[in-house]
Short mmCIF file of C-alpha atoms in Angstrom, two decimals:
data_model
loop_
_atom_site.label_atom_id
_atom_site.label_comp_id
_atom_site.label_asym_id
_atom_site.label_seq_id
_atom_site.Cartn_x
_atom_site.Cartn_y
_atom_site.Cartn_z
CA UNK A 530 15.20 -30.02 -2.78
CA UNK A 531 15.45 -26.99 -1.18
CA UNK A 532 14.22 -23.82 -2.04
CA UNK A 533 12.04 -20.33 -2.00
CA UNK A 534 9.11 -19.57 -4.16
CA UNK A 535 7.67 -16.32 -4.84
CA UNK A 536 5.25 -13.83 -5.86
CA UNK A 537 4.27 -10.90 -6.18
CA UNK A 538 1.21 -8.14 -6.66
CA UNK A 539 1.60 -4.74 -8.04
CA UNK A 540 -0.20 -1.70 -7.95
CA UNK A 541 0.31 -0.04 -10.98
CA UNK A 542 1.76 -1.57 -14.20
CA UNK A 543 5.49 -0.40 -13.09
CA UNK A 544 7.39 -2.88 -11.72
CA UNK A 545 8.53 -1.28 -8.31
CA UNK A 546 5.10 -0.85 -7.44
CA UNK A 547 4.93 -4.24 -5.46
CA UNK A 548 1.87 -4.34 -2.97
CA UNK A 549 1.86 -7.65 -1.87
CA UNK A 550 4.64 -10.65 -1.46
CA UNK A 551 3.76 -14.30 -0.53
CA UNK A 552 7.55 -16.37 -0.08
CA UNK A 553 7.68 -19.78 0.30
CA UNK A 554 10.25 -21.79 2.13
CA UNK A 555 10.87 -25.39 0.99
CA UNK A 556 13.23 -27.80 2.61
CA UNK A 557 14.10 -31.21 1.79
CA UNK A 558 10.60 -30.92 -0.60
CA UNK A 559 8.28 -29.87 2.22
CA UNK A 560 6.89 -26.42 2.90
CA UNK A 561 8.51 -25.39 6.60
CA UNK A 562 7.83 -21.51 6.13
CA UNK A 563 5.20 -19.04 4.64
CA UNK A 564 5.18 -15.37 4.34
CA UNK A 565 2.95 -12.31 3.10
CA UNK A 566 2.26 -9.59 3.53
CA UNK A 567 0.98 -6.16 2.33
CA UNK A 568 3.19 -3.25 1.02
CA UNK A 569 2.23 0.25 0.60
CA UNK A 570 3.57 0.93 -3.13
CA UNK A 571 5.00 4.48 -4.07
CA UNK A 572 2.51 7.16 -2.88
CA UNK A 573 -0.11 4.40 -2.27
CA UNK A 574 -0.55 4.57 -5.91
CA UNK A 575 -3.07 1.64 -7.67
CA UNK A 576 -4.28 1.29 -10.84
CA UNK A 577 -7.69 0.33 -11.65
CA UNK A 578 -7.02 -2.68 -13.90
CA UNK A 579 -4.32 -4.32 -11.44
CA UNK A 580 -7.24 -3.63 -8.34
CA UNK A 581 -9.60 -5.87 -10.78
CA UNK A 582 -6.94 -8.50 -10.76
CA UNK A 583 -5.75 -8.96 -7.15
CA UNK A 584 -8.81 -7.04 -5.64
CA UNK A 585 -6.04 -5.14 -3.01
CA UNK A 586 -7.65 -1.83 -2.88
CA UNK A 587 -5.35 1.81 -1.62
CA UNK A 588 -7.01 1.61 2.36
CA UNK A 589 -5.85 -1.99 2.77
CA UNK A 590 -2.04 -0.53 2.12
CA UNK A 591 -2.20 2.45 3.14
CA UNK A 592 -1.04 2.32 6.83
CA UNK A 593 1.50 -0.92 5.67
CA UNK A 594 5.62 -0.22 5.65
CA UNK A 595 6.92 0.55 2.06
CA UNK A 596 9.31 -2.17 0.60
CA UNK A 597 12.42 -0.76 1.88
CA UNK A 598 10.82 -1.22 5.84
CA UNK A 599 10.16 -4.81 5.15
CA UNK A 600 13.08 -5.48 3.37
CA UNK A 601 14.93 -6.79 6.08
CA UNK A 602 12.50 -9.62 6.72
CA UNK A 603 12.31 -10.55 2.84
CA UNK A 604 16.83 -9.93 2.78
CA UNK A 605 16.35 -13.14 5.64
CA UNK A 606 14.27 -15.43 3.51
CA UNK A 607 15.58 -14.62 0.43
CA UNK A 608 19.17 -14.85 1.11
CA UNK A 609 21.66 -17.13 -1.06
CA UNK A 610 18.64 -19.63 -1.94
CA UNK A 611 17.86 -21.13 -5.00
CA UNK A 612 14.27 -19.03 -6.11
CA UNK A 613 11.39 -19.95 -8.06
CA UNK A 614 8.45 -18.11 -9.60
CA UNK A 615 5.72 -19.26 -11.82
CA UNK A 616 6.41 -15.93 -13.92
CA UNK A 617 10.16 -15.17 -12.96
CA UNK A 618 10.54 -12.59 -15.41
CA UNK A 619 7.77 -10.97 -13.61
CA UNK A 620 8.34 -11.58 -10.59
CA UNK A 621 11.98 -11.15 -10.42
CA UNK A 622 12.14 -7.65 -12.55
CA UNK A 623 9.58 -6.96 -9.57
CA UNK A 624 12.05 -7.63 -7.10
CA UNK A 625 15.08 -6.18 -8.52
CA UNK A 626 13.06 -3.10 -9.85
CA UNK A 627 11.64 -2.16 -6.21
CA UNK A 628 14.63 -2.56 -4.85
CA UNK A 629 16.23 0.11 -7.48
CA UNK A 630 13.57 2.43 -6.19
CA UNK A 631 14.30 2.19 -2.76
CA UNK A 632 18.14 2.28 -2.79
CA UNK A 633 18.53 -1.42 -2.30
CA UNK A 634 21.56 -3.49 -3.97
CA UNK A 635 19.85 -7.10 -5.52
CA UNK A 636 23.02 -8.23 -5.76
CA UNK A 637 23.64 -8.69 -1.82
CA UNK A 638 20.63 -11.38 -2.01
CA UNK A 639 23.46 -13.54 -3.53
CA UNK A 640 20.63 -15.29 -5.73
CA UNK A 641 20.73 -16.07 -9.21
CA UNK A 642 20.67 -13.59 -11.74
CA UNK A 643 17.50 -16.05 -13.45
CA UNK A 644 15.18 -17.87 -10.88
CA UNK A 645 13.90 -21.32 -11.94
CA UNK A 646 10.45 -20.79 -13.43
CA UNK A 647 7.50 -23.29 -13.16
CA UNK A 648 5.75 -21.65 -16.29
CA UNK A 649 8.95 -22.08 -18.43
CA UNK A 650 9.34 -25.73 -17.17
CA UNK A 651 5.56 -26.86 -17.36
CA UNK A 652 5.51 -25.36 -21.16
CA UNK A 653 8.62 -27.54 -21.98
CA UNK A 654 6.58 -30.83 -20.94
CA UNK A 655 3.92 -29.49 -22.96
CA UNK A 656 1.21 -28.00 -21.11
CA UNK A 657 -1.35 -25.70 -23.00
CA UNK A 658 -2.04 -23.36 -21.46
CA UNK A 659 0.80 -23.24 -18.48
CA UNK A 660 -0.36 -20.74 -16.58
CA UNK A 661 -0.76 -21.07 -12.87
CA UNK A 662 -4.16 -21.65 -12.62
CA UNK A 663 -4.18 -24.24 -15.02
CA UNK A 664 -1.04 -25.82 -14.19
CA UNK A 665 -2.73 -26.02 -11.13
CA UNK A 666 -5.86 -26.99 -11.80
CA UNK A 667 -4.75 -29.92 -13.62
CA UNK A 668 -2.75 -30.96 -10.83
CA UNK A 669 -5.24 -30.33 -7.99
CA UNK A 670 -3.45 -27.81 -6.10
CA UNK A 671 -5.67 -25.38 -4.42
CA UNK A 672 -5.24 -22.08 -5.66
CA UNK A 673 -6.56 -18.18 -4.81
CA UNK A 674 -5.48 -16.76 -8.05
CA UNK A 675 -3.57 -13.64 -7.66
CA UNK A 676 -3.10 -13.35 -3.78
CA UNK A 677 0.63 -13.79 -3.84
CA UNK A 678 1.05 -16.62 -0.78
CA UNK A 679 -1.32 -18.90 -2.59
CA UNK A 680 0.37 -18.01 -6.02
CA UNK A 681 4.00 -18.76 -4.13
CA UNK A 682 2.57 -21.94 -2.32
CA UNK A 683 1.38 -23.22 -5.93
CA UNK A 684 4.44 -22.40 -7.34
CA UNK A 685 6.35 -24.22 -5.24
CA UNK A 686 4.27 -27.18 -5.34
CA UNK A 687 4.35 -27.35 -8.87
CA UNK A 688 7.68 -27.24 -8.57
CA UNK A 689 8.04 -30.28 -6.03
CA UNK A 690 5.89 -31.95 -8.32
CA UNK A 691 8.53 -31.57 -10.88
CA UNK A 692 11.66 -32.02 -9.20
CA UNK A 693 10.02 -35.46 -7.92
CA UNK A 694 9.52 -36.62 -11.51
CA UNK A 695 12.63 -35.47 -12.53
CA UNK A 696 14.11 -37.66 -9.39
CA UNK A 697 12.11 -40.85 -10.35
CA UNK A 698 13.64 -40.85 -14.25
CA UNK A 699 17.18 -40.90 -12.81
#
């Protein structure tokens, strides 16, 4: 059970405006590795709306590297592992979308072209609503809505949570 979970903040309501990344490293179904941290977006650019949901504000960014300056650092966690999001859609057009804007190639990652998603797989058994928060409220996972390394280390213990049933019905 090894894997990386991941999330991210934006700015603005276009994709490669990522301002904040929280990765998760799972091996062998334990966490052994966090990450976050802050990235100035395209001309330190927010938009009201997305400041009222992940209250990261232009000062806190503005003296942080831009995406393609921490990209090397994210390339080394990332690399060839199996990824999951809570929102990979989201999450993932994030990804691939920022890396567009900076001149980056997703495809040297060597990840899957669709990450495992905890909101897709907690809908199938049901849940309503599956959101993270309640996903993880249900589960008692403690949870900072919106700042991406708590979102990621939900996310992947929703997912351990899952593979481990999954585990016990085989």
């Amino acid at each position: 059970m090894d894997f990386i979970a991941i999330d991210f903040e934006t700015a603005t309501g276009h994709p490669h405006s990522a301002c904040a990344v929280g990765i998760v490293t799972v091996q062998q179904g334990i966490i052994t590795d966090e990450y976050y941290t802050l990235i100035q977006p395209p001309d330190n650019e927010y938009w009201y709306r997305n400041i009222m949901v992940h209250g990261i504000k232009p000062v806190q960014t503005l003296d942080m590297p831009m995406f393609d300056d921490l990209y090397p650092e994210i390339h080394k966690r990332l690399y060839g592992g199996t990824i999951v999001a809570h929102n990979e859609v989201f999450d993932r057009n994030v990804l691939k979308k920022t890396m567009r804007w900076y001149g980056l190639y997703y495809d040297e990652l060597e990840i899957a072209d669709r990450w495992e998603c905890t909101c897709r797989i907690y809908r199938a058994k049901g849940y309503k609503p599956a959101n993270l928060k309640a996903c993880s409220d249900r589960h008692g996972i403690e949870l900072n809505h919106h700042e991406a390394l708590s979102d990621a280390r939900a996310c992947a213990k929703l997912y351990i949570l899952h593979q481990r049933q999954v585990k016990l019905m085989l």
